[in-house]
Coordinates of C-alpha atoms and ligand atoms in Angstrom, one line a residue:
M30 CA -22.6 -2.0 3.5
A31 CA -19.8 -2.1 6.0
L32 CA -17.5 0.3 7.7
L33 CA -13.9 0.4 6.5
R34 CA -12.3 0.2 9.9
P35 CA -10.2 -2.4 11.7
P36 CA -12.1 -5.4 12.9
S37 CA -12.3 -6.2 16.5
R38 CA -10.6 -9.3 17.9
G39 CA -12.0 -12.4 16.4
D40 CA -13.7 -10.6 13.5
F41 CA -11.7 -12.1 10.8
G42 CA -13.0 -14.2 7.9
M43 CA -10.1 -16.3 6.7
V44 CA -8.4 -18.0 3.9
K45 CA -6.0 -20.2 5.7
G46 CA -2.4 -20.5 4.9
V47 CA 1.0 -21.0 6.5
V48 CA 4.0 -18.8 6.2
D49 CA 7.4 -20.3 5.8
P50 CA 9.1 -19.4 9.0
Q51 CA 12.3 -18.6 7.1
D52 CA 10.4 -16.0 5.1
H53 CA 8.4 -14.6 7.8
P54 CA 8.7 -10.8 8.0
S55 CA 8.4 -10.9 11.8
A56 CA 12.0 -11.9 11.8
W57 CA 12.5 -8.1 11.4
L58 CA 10.4 -7.1 14.3
S59 CA 11.6 -5.9 17.6
P60 CA 9.7 -6.8 20.8
P61 CA 7.8 -4.2 22.7
T62 CA 10.0 -2.0 24.8
S63 CA 8.0 -2.1 28.0
A64 CA 5.0 -3.8 29.5
T65 CA 3.3 -0.5 30.2
P66 CA -0.4 -0.8 29.6
G67 CA -2.0 1.4 26.9
R68 CA -1.2 1.9 23.3
Q69 CA 2.5 1.6 22.6
K70 CA 4.3 4.6 21.3
T71 CA 5.0 4.7 17.6
A72 CA 8.6 3.8 17.3
P73 CA 10.8 4.1 14.3
A74 CA 11.4 0.7 12.8
A75 CA 14.6 -1.1 13.7
E76 CA 17.2 -2.5 11.4
P77 CA 17.1 -6.3 11.2
S78 CA 20.3 -6.6 13.0
N79 CA 18.7 -5.0 16.1
V80 CA 15.9 -7.4 16.2
A81 CA 15.5 -9.1 19.5
K82 CA 14.2 -12.6 19.8
G83 CA 10.4 -13.0 19.7
P84 CA 8.4 -16.1 20.3
A85 CA 9.5 -19.2 18.4
F86 CA 6.5 -19.2 16.1
L87 CA 6.9 -15.5 15.3
N88 CA 10.6 -15.2 15.2
P89 CA 12.3 -18.0 13.4
T90 CA 16.0 -18.1 12.8
P91 CA 16.7 -15.0 10.7
K92 CA 17.7 -15.5 7.2
A93 CA 21.3 -15.3 6.4
K94 CA 20.5 -12.5 4.0
L95 CA 17.5 -10.4 4.7
P96 CA 15.7 -8.6 1.9
P97 CA 16.6 -4.9 1.5
L98 CA 14.5 -2.5 3.5
P99 CA 12.3 -0.2 1.6
S100 CA 13.4 3.3 1.0
Q101 CA 11.9 5.9 3.4
R102 CA 11.0 8.4 0.7
I103 CA 8.5 8.4 -2.1
Q104 CA 9.8 6.3 -4.9
V105 CA 9.2 8.0 -8.3
G106 CA 9.1 6.5 -11.8
V107 CA 8.4 8.4 -14.9
R108 CA 6.4 6.7 -17.7
V109 CA 6.6 8.1 -21.2
R110 CA 3.6 7.3 -23.3
P111 CA 4.0 6.7 -27.0
L112 CA 3.6 9.6 -29.3
P113 CA 0.1 9.7 -30.5
A114 CA -1.3 8.8 -33.9
F115 CA -2.1 12.1 -35.7
K116 CA -5.1 13.1 -37.7
S117 CA -3.6 16.4 -38.8
S118 CA -1.6 16.5 -42.0
H119 CA 1.2 18.4 -40.2
P120 CA 1.3 16.7 -36.9
A121 CA 4.9 17.3 -36.0
R122 CA 4.4 20.8 -34.9
N123 CA 1.2 20.3 -33.1
P124 CA 0.3 16.7 -32.4
I125 CA -2.4 17.4 -29.9
R126 CA -4.9 19.2 -32.0
G127 CA -8.2 17.9 -33.2
R128 CA -10.4 15.2 -31.8
S129 CA -8.9 12.6 -29.4
P130 CA -5.6 12.5 -31.1
L131 CA -3.9 10.5 -28.3
A132 CA -5.8 7.3 -28.7
P133 CA -5.5 4.7 -29.8
I134 CA -2.0 4.2 -30.8
P135 CA -1.3 2.1 -33.9
P136 CA 1.6 -0.2 -33.2
S137 CA 3.3 1.0 -36.4
S138 CA 3.5 4.5 -35.1
R139 CA 5.0 3.6 -31.7
R140 CA 8.5 4.8 -31.3
T141 CA 11.0 4.4 -28.5
S142 CA 12.0 7.6 -27.0
Y143 CA 15.5 6.5 -27.7
S144 CA 16.8 4.5 -30.5
E145 CA 20.0 2.7 -31.3
S146 CA 21.2 5.6 -33.4
A147 CA 20.1 8.2 -30.9
S148 CA 21.6 6.3 -28.1
R149 CA 25.2 7.1 -28.9
T150 CA 24.7 10.8 -28.8
P151 CA 22.1 11.7 -26.3
S152 CA 20.9 14.8 -27.9
I153 CA 17.4 16.0 -28.6
A154 CA 18.3 16.7 -32.2
S155 CA 18.8 13.0 -32.8
F156 CA 15.2 12.5 -32.3
S157 CA 13.7 13.1 -35.7
L158 CA 10.8 10.7 -36.0
A159 CA 9.9 11.2 -39.6
G160 CA 6.2 11.6 -40.2
I161 CA 5.2 11.5 -36.6
G162 CA 6.7 14.6 -34.9
E163 CA 9.6 15.2 -32.6
P164 CA 9.4 14.3 -29.0
C165 CA 10.5 16.8 -26.5
L166 CA 11.8 14.1 -24.2
N167 CA 15.0 12.1 -24.5
I168 CA 16.3 9.0 -22.6
T169 CA 19.7 7.5 -23.3
P170 CA 20.7 4.0 -22.6
A171 CA 23.8 5.3 -20.9
Q172 CA 21.6 6.9 -18.3
P173 CA 18.4 5.0 -18.4
D174 CA 16.8 6.6 -15.4
V175 CA 17.4 10.1 -16.5
T176 CA 15.2 12.0 -18.9
Q177 CA 16.1 15.2 -20.7
I178 CA 13.5 17.6 -21.8
C179 CA 14.0 20.3 -24.5
D180 CA 11.9 23.4 -25.0
P181 CA 10.6 23.2 -28.6
S182 CA 10.6 27.0 -28.8
G183 CA 14.3 27.0 -27.8
R184 CA 13.6 29.7 -25.2
R185 CA 14.6 27.6 -22.2
P186 CA 17.6 25.4 -21.9
K187 CA 17.6 21.7 -21.9
R188 CA 16.9 20.2 -18.5
E189 CA 17.7 16.8 -17.0
F190 CA 15.7 15.0 -14.4
A191 CA 16.8 11.8 -12.6
F192 CA 14.3 9.4 -11.1
D193 CA 14.2 6.0 -9.5
A194 CA 13.2 4.7 -13.0
V195 CA 12.3 6.1 -16.3
F196 CA 10.1 4.0 -18.7
A197 CA 10.3 4.6 -22.3
E198 CA 7.3 4.0 -24.6
E199 CA 8.2 0.4 -25.4
D200 CA 8.4 -0.5 -21.7
G201 CA 5.2 -2.3 -20.9
T202 CA 3.2 -2.1 -17.7
E203 CA 4.9 -5.3 -16.6
C204 CA 8.2 -3.5 -16.6
V205 CA 6.7 -0.7 -14.5
Y206 CA 5.2 -3.2 -12.1
D207 CA 8.4 -5.2 -11.7
R208 CA 10.6 -2.2 -11.1
M209 CA 8.3 0.0 -9.0
V210 CA 5.5 -1.9 -7.4
K211 CA 6.4 -5.6 -6.9
A212 CA 8.7 -4.9 -3.9
L213 CA 6.0 -2.5 -2.4
V214 CA 3.5 -5.3 -2.6
E215 CA 5.9 -7.7 -0.8
K216 CA 6.3 -5.1 1.9
C217 CA 2.6 -4.7 2.2
L218 CA 2.3 -8.4 2.7
E219 CA 4.8 -8.0 5.5
G220 CA 2.6 -5.4 7.2
Y221 CA 3.5 -2.1 5.8
N222 CA 0.9 0.2 4.3
G223 CA 1.5 1.1 0.7
C224 CA 0.3 3.5 -1.9
V225 CA 0.7 3.6 -5.7
L226 CA -0.2 6.9 -7.4
A227 CA -0.5 7.6 -11.0
Y228 CA -0.1 11.3 -11.7
G229 CA 0.1 13.4 -14.9
Q230 CA -1.7 15.5 -17.4
T231 CA -4.8 14.3 -19.1
A232 CA -4.3 11.5 -21.7
S233 CA -0.8 10.8 -20.4
G234 CA -1.6 7.2 -19.7
K235 CA -2.6 7.1 -15.9
T236 CA -5.6 4.9 -16.4
F237 CA -3.7 2.8 -18.9
T238 CA -1.1 2.3 -16.3
M239 CA -3.4 1.6 -13.3
E240 CA -6.3 -0.2 -14.9
G241 CA -4.7 -1.5 -18.1
C242 CA -6.1 -1.8 -21.5
K243 CA -9.8 -1.4 -21.0
A244 CA -10.6 -4.5 -23.0
S245 CA -8.7 -6.7 -20.5
A246 CA -9.8 -4.9 -17.4
L247 CA -13.5 -5.2 -18.4
H248 CA -13.6 -8.7 -19.6
P249 CA -13.2 -11.4 -17.0
P250 CA -11.2 -13.6 -16.7
P251 CA -8.2 -11.5 -17.4
S252 CA -7.1 -13.8 -20.2
D253 CA -4.5 -11.4 -21.4
P254 CA -2.2 -10.8 -18.5
E255 CA 0.0 -8.6 -20.7
N256 CA -2.6 -6.0 -20.9
R257 CA -3.2 -5.9 -17.2
G258 CA -2.7 -2.6 -15.3
L259 CA -1.0 -2.2 -12.0
M260 CA -4.2 -2.9 -10.1
L261 CA -4.7 -6.4 -11.3
R262 CA -0.9 -7.1 -11.1
V263 CA -1.0 -6.2 -7.5
A264 CA -4.0 -8.5 -7.0
A265 CA -2.3 -11.3 -8.8
D266 CA 0.7 -11.1 -6.6
I267 CA -1.4 -11.1 -3.4
V268 CA -3.4 -14.1 -4.6
D269 CA -0.2 -15.9 -5.5
Y270 CA 1.4 -15.2 -2.2
I271 CA -1.6 -16.5 -0.2
E272 CA -1.9 -19.6 -2.5
K273 CA 1.7 -20.3 -2.0
T274 CA 1.6 -20.0 1.8
T275 CA -1.5 -22.2 1.8
E276 CA 0.4 -24.8 -0.2
A277 CA 3.4 -24.6 2.1
E278 CA 1.0 -25.2 5.0
R279 CA -0.1 -28.4 3.5
E280 CA 3.5 -29.6 3.0
S281 CA 5.1 -28.4 6.1
H282 CA 4.5 -29.8 9.6
S283 CA 4.8 -26.4 11.2
D284 CA 2.7 -25.9 14.3
D285 CA 1.8 -22.4 13.3
V286 CA -0.4 -21.1 10.5
T287 CA -1.3 -17.7 9.1
S288 CA -4.8 -16.8 8.2
F289 CA -5.5 -14.1 5.6
C290 CA -8.4 -11.9 4.8
V291 CA -8.2 -9.3 2.0
K292 CA -11.0 -6.8 1.5
A293 CA -11.4 -4.2 -1.3
T294 CA -13.1 -0.8 -1.4
Y295 CA -13.3 1.4 -4.4
L296 CA -14.2 5.0 -4.3
E297 CA -14.0 8.1 -6.5
I298 CA -13.6 11.7 -5.5
Y299 CA -15.7 13.7 -8.0
Q300 CA -15.8 17.5 -7.5
E301 CA -14.9 17.1 -3.9
S302 CA -17.5 14.5 -3.1
L303 CA -16.9 10.9 -2.3
T304 CA -18.8 8.1 -4.2
D305 CA -18.7 4.4 -3.4
L306 CA -17.9 2.7 -6.7
L307 CA -18.9 -0.7 -5.3
C308 CA -22.5 0.4 -4.6
E309 CA -25.4 1.3 -6.8
K310 CA -26.0 5.1 -7.2
D311 CA -29.4 5.0 -5.4
Q312 CA -27.9 3.1 -2.5
Q313 CA -25.1 5.4 -1.8
A314 CA -24.4 6.1 1.9
D315 CA -23.3 9.5 3.2
L316 CA -19.5 8.8 3.0
R317 CA -17.4 10.5 5.5
I318 CA -13.6 10.5 6.2
R319 CA -13.2 9.6 9.9
I320 CA -10.3 9.2 12.3
D321 CA -10.0 5.8 13.9
P322 CA -8.7 6.4 17.4
D323 CA -8.2 2.6 17.9
S324 CA -5.8 2.3 15.0
L325 CA -2.1 1.8 15.3
T326 CA -1.2 5.5 15.0
G327 CA -4.4 6.6 16.7
R328 CA -5.2 8.9 13.7
E329 CA -5.5 6.4 10.8
L330 CA -8.3 7.5 8.5
Y331 CA -11.2 5.3 7.2
V332 CA -14.2 6.1 5.2
Q333 CA -17.4 5.5 7.1
G334 CA -20.2 3.9 5.1
L335 CA -18.0 2.5 2.3
T336 CA -18.7 -1.0 0.9
E337 CA -16.1 -3.6 1.5
R338 CA -15.9 -6.7 -0.6
E339 CA -13.9 -9.7 0.4
V340 CA -11.6 -10.8 -2.5
V341 CA -10.1 -14.2 -2.6
N342 CA -9.2 -15.1 -6.2
L343 CA -8.2 -13.1 -9.2
N344 CA -11.8 -13.2 -10.6
D345 CA -13.0 -11.3 -7.4
Y346 CA -10.5 -8.6 -8.0
V347 CA -11.4 -8.4 -11.7
R348 CA -15.0 -8.0 -10.8
V349 CA -14.2 -5.2 -8.4
A350 CA -12.1 -3.5 -11.0
Q351 CA -14.8 -3.9 -13.6
I352 CA -17.5 -2.5 -11.4
G353 CA -15.4 0.4 -10.4
A354 CA -14.3 1.2 -14.0
R355 CA -17.9 1.0 -15.2
R356 CA -19.2 3.3 -12.5
R357 CA -16.4 5.8 -12.5
T358 CA -17.2 9.2 -14.0
V359 CA -15.6 9.7 -17.4
G360 CA -16.1 12.2 -20.1
E361 CA -15.0 13.0 -23.6
T362 CA -12.6 15.8 -24.2
N363 CA -10.5 16.9 -27.2
M364 CA -7.6 15.2 -25.6
N365 CA -9.0 11.9 -24.5
D366 CA -12.2 10.0 -25.6
V367 CA -12.5 8.4 -22.2
S368 CA -11.1 11.0 -19.8
S369 CA -11.4 10.3 -16.1
R370 CA -13.2 13.1 -14.4
S371 CA -12.5 11.9 -10.9
H372 CA -9.7 10.5 -8.7
A373 CA -10.3 6.8 -8.1
V374 CA -8.9 5.0 -5.1
L375 CA -9.0 1.2 -4.9
T376 CA -7.9 0.2 -1.4
L377 CA -7.0 -3.4 -0.4
T378 CA -6.8 -4.2 3.2
I379 CA -4.8 -7.3 4.1
E380 CA -5.3 -8.9 7.5
Q381 CA -3.0 -11.6 8.7
I382 CA -3.3 -13.6 11.9
Q383 CA -0.9 -16.2 13.1
R384 CA -2.2 -19.0 15.2
R385 CA -1.3 -22.5 16.3
R386 CA -2.6 -25.0 14.0
G387 CA -6.1 -26.2 15.0
G388 CA -6.2 -23.7 17.8
S389 CA -9.0 -21.3 18.3
A390 CA -8.5 -20.3 21.9
P391 CA -7.1 -16.8 22.6
A392 CA -3.9 -18.4 23.7
D393 CA -3.5 -19.9 20.3
I394 CA -3.5 -16.6 18.5
G395 CA -0.2 -15.0 17.8
S396 CA 0.4 -11.6 16.1
R397 CA -2.2 -9.8 13.9
K398 CA -1.1 -7.7 11.1
R399 CA -3.3 -5.2 9.1
S400 CA -1.9 -3.3 6.1
K401 CA -3.5 -1.3 3.4
I402 CA -2.6 -0.6 -0.2
H403 CA -4.1 2.4 -1.9
L404 CA -4.1 2.2 -5.7
V405 CA -4.8 5.7 -7.0
D406 CA -5.6 6.8 -10.5
L407 CA -5.7 10.5 -10.3
A408 CA -7.6 12.6 -12.8
G409 CA -5.3 14.5 -15.1
S410 CA -4.4 18.2 -15.0
E411 CA -5.8 19.9 -18.1
R412 CA -5.9 23.2 -19.8
A413 CA -9.3 24.2 -21.1
K414 CA -7.9 25.5 -24.4
D415 CA -6.4 22.0 -25.1
T416 CA -9.3 19.9 -23.9
G417 CA -11.9 22.3 -25.4
A418 CA -13.9 21.8 -22.3
T419 CA -17.1 23.9 -21.7
G420 CA -20.0 23.6 -19.3
T421 CA -19.8 20.6 -17.0
R422 CA -16.5 19.4 -18.4
L423 CA -15.0 22.8 -17.7
K424 CA -16.3 22.8 -14.2
E425 CA -14.9 19.3 -13.7
G426 CA -11.6 20.4 -15.0
G427 CA -11.5 23.3 -12.6
S428 CA -12.2 21.0 -9.7
I429 CA -9.6 18.5 -10.8
N430 CA -6.9 21.2 -11.1
Q431 CA -7.9 22.6 -7.8
S432 CA -7.4 19.3 -5.9
L433 CA -4.2 18.6 -7.8
L434 CA -3.0 22.0 -6.7
S435 CA -3.7 21.0 -3.1
L436 CA -1.7 17.8 -3.7
G437 CA 1.1 19.9 -5.2
N438 CA 1.0 22.2 -2.1
V439 CA 1.2 19.2 0.2
I440 CA 4.1 17.7 -1.7
S441 CA 5.9 21.1 -1.8
A442 CA 5.5 21.6 2.0
L443 CA 6.8 18.0 2.7
S444 CA 9.7 18.3 0.3
S445 CA 10.8 21.8 1.1
S446 CA 12.6 21.2 4.4
T447 CA 14.7 18.6 5.9
S448 CA 12.7 18.5 9.1
R449 CA 9.0 17.8 9.1
P450 CA 7.1 21.1 8.5
S451 CA 4.9 22.2 11.3
H452 CA 1.8 22.5 9.1
V453 CA 0.9 20.6 6.0
S454 CA -2.5 21.5 4.5
Y455 CA -3.8 18.0 4.1
R456 CA -7.4 19.2 4.7
D457 CA -7.5 21.5 1.7
S458 CA -8.9 18.8 -0.4
K459 CA -10.6 15.4 0.1
L460 CA -7.8 13.8 -1.9
T461 CA -5.0 15.0 0.2
Y462 CA -6.8 14.4 3.4
L463 CA -7.7 10.8 2.5
L464 CA -4.1 10.1 1.3
S465 CA -2.4 12.0 4.2
D466 CA -0.8 8.8 5.5
S467 CA 0.6 8.0 2.1
L468 CA 2.0 11.4 1.7
G469 CA 4.8 11.5 4.2
G470 CA 3.1 9.2 6.8
N471 CA 2.9 5.6 7.7
A472 CA 3.0 4.1 4.2
L473 CA 5.5 3.3 1.5
T474 CA 4.5 5.3 -1.5
V475 CA 5.3 4.9 -5.2
M476 CA 4.5 7.5 -7.7
I477 CA 4.2 6.9 -11.4
A478 CA 4.4 10.2 -13.2
C479 CA 2.9 9.8 -16.7
V480 CA 4.1 12.1 -19.4
S481 CA 3.6 12.7 -23.1
P482 CA 6.7 13.3 -25.2
A483 CA 4.7 15.4 -27.7
Q484 CA 6.2 18.9 -28.1
S485 CA 2.8 20.5 -27.7
C486 CA 2.7 19.0 -24.2
Y487 CA 6.1 20.5 -23.2
E488 CA 4.7 22.8 -20.6
E489 CA 2.5 20.1 -18.9
T490 CA 5.4 17.5 -19.2
M491 CA 7.8 20.0 -17.6
S492 CA 5.4 20.7 -14.8
T493 CA 4.8 16.9 -14.2
L494 CA 8.6 16.3 -14.1
R495 CA 9.0 19.2 -11.6
F496 CA 6.2 17.8 -9.5
A497 CA 7.8 14.3 -9.6
E498 CA 11.2 15.7 -8.7
R499 CA 9.7 17.4 -5.6
A500 CA 7.8 14.2 -4.7
K501 CA 11.0 12.3 -4.7
K502 CA 12.2 14.3 -1.7
V503 CA 9.2 13.5 0.5
K504 CA 10.2 11.4 3.5
L505 CA 8.1 8.6 4.8
R506 CA 7.7 7.1 8.2
A507 CA 6.5 3.6 7.4
T508 CA 6.4 0.9 10.0
V509 CA 5.0 -2.6 10.2
N510 CA 1.5 -2.6 11.4
I511 CA 1.3 -5.4 13.9
D512 CA -1.0 -5.8 16.8
L513 CA 1.4 -7.0 19.5
Q514 CA -1.0 -6.4 22.3
S515 CA -3.2 -9.3 21.2
L516 CA -0.1 -11.5 21.3
R517 CA 0.7 -10.3 24.8
I518 CA -2.9 -10.8 26.0
S519 CA -2.9 -14.3 24.6
T520 CA 0.3 -15.1 26.3
L521 CA -0.9 -13.7 29.6
E522 CA -4.2 -15.4 29.3
A523 CA -2.4 -18.7 28.8
E524 CA -0.1 -18.0 31.8
I525 CA -3.1 -17.2 34.0
A526 CA -4.9 -20.4 33.0
H527 CA -1.9 -22.4 33.6
L528 CA -1.1 -20.9 36.9
K529 CA -4.7 -21.3 38.0
S530 CA -4.6 -25.0 37.2
L531 CA -1.4 -25.3 39.1
L532 CA -3.0 -23.5 42.1
G533 CA -5.9 -25.8 41.9
D534 CA -3.6 -28.8 41.8
S535 CA -1.5 -27.6 44.7
M536 CA -4.6 -27.0 46.8
N537 CA -5.7 -30.5 46.2
G538 CA -2.3 -31.6 47.1
A539 CA -1.7 -33.1 43.7
T540 CA 1.6 -32.5 42.0
K541 CA 1.0 -33.0 38.3
A542 CA 3.5 -32.5 35.7
K543 CA 3.3 -29.0 34.2
P544 CA 3.1 -28.7 30.5
Q545 CA 5.8 -26.6 28.9
M546 CA 4.8 -23.2 27.9
R547 CA 6.7 -20.6 25.8
D548 CA 6.9 -17.0 26.7
A549 CA 5.9 -14.7 23.9
Y550 CA 9.1 -12.7 23.9
T551 CA 11.9 -14.9 25.1
S552 CA 10.8 -18.3 23.8
T553 CA 11.8 -19.8 27.2
R554 CA 9.8 -21.9 29.5
L555 CA 7.5 -19.9 31.7
L556 CA 8.1 -22.0 34.6
P557 CA 11.7 -22.8 35.0
S558 CA 13.1 -25.0 37.7
A559 CA 13.3 -22.1 40.2
Q560 CA 9.6 -21.7 40.0
D561 CA 9.2 -25.5 40.2
A562 CA 10.8 -25.3 43.6
E563 CA 8.0 -23.1 44.8
T564 CA 5.6 -26.0 44.5
S565 CA 7.9 -28.4 46.2
P566 CA 6.0 -30.7 48.6
M567 CA 8.4 -29.6 51.3
E568 CA 7.0 -26.1 51.3
C569 CA 4.3 -25.2 53.8
P570 CA 0.9 -25.2 52.0
K571 CA -0.1 -21.8 53.5
V572 CA 3.1 -20.1 52.3
K573 CA 2.7 -21.9 48.9
R574 CA -0.9 -20.6 48.6
S575 CA 0.0 -17.1 49.4
R576 CA 2.9 -17.0 46.9
W577 CA 0.6 -18.4 44.1
K578 CA -2.0 -15.8 44.9
K579 CA 0.5 -13.0 44.7
L580 CA 1.6 -14.3 41.4
T581 CA -1.8 -14.7 39.9
D582 CA -2.9 -11.3 41.1
T583 CA 0.1 -9.7 39.5
L584 CA -0.6 -11.4 36.2
N585 CA -4.3 -10.5 36.4
R586 CA -3.4 -6.9 37.0
T587 CA -1.0 -6.9 34.0
F588 CA -3.6 -8.6 31.9
R589 CA -6.3 -6.1 32.8
G590 CA -3.9 -3.2 32.0
N591 CA -3.0 -4.6 28.7
R592 CA -6.7 -4.9 27.6
G593 CA -6.9 -1.2 27.1
A594 CA -4.8 -1.0 24.0
R595 CA -5.4 -2.8 20.8
Y596 CA -2.4 -2.1 18.7
G597 CA 1.2 -2.2 19.6
K598 CA 3.9 -1.1 17.1
V599 CA 7.2 -2.6 16.4
G600 CA 10.0 -2.8 13.9
G601 CA 10.2 -1.4 10.4
V602 CA 12.5 0.6 8.5
Ligands
ATP13 N1 2.0 3.5 -22.6 C1 0.9 3.4 -23.5 N2 0.9 2.5 -24.5 C2 -0.1 2.5 -25.3 N3 -1.3 3.3 -25.2 C3 -1.3 4.2 -24.3 C4 -0.2 4.3 -23.3 N4 -0.5 5.3 -22.4 C5 -1.8 5.8 -22.9 N5 -2.2 5.1 -24.0 C6 -3.5 5.3 -24.6 O1 -3.7 6.7 -24.6 C7 -5.0 7.0 -24.3 C8 -5.2 7.9 -23.1 O2 -4.7 7.2 -22.0 P1 -5.4 7.2 -20.5 O3 -6.9 7.3 -20.6 O4 -4.9 6.2 -19.8 O5 -4.9 8.7 -20.1 P2 -5.2 9.4 -18.6 O6 -3.9 9.9 -18.2 O7 -5.8 8.4 -17.7 O8 -6.2 10.5 -19.1 P3 -7.2 11.3 -18.2 O9 -6.5 12.0 -17.1 O10 -7.9 12.1 -19.1 O11 -8.2 10.3 -17.7 C9 -5.7 5.6 -24.1 O12 -6.4 5.2 -25.3 C10 -4.6 4.7 -23.9 O13 -4.9 3.4 -24.3

């Protein structure tokens, strides 16, 4: 059992690799603004063009064209699941009636929510899917990221919703990943926190999107990558990135290397209580959400008592996903045979340290970055009359709806005004409290709103689309999480060591050649010729000694002052 909290200096188990300097994200980072001791103030991230020079091994020549910066609002994609296979003889009017009508979906009955014929005239009427029923949703190729919803009763007018992406039923999870999540993972590897949330009514395909086809998530190795959910796709990209950088290290003759350590935790929130999914039921610790005062923002949350697993290769991730899926609370309802009765949060924490090749001394350590990705499969909103829930299922449904209501309130508060609201009720539920950073805080967030096109789901689909529309307005304040203080401390330690050795030399009357050192922020030599003159043999030894003492005292004072704070903050969006 371990605590999910930032490790202290030197507490990093590593997979070694090297980062191509040209690709290194620190090219975007700005240097600290002052040498004031203590935690640096959280600063909005800078545009790449504003980036001042960092140390050579952190701040290589910037790329001619830098990648686009992530948007500072929640990115929202809508995924439309296929219409279900019906058991009723008259499914068109009421597709969700009877036992688990939404699963599985025979390939023959899958329809696109737009067809070639429908595409020319984007009207709901063009959607007659003979024998299957009529979807209440429409997407046209002319406006692929807009969805129209039509009230089957005809009481309300047709409405249009535009999102960052809309995925029709034939769009696989790969498509969802490539358009919505891949860039986020890249940003997380650069030091941003990230969050992917799957939201929607019960049986709308959230677990299918996050975990993938159960068969593939539960049978290692993931031999069928096509069926992978977003969780394993994120994992595959992280593994790939680390492997590639390791390979680049072998090939390059760079002096600087990056070490990685990725850890996973998996928890569920069931009826407002936290359960560690990577731990046996009888070994559960009392899990508590705590604030980490030593974190970058000084109020980052962590779950005390949660099991952390180091994950290196894809099989490690698959194992974690399997264990979590097996232990997660599921139940059977009329709408879904395997309905998730809890919110599941898989968190990957990525640590990266830059150091000089072969060096282990503090002076050899450069920047440290620590970012987190939350992958959240929410439980689905449900109506008791549709799910047929009674007893425990009914109680679970009530708790799920209650926490989703809190999530809705948080999103409403954050999206309602242009300036940040004075109070956001994050603490109304464990879910919103745990994800508070991802909801308008220091994280880049992507939401996949899953919907069903079935007419009988009109109300729920409409409410999901409205929720997603509000979520789109939520602003984020994501910044790169880099521990610059450690970099400064290392530099100062190196300076002190070097100056002490010079002092010793000068006291012995020896004048040895001084090794060239680089300053952490200017990449210039620490001892330029003007300082060399101070050690000139012409200078009186007494004056020389007092000047050196003054210099080392100043550095020691600065060094002690800097020890107080662990994380500095720079750059970003
Ligand atoms: N895009 C899709 N393509 C094919 N099948 C899908 C798709 N989306 C969902 N399904 C199928 O529909 C059924 C219900 O999906 P899933 O369990 O993912 O829903 P859910 O939103 O997680 O539901 P709950 O909130 O009740 O847990 C599953 O059998 C799943 O395989």
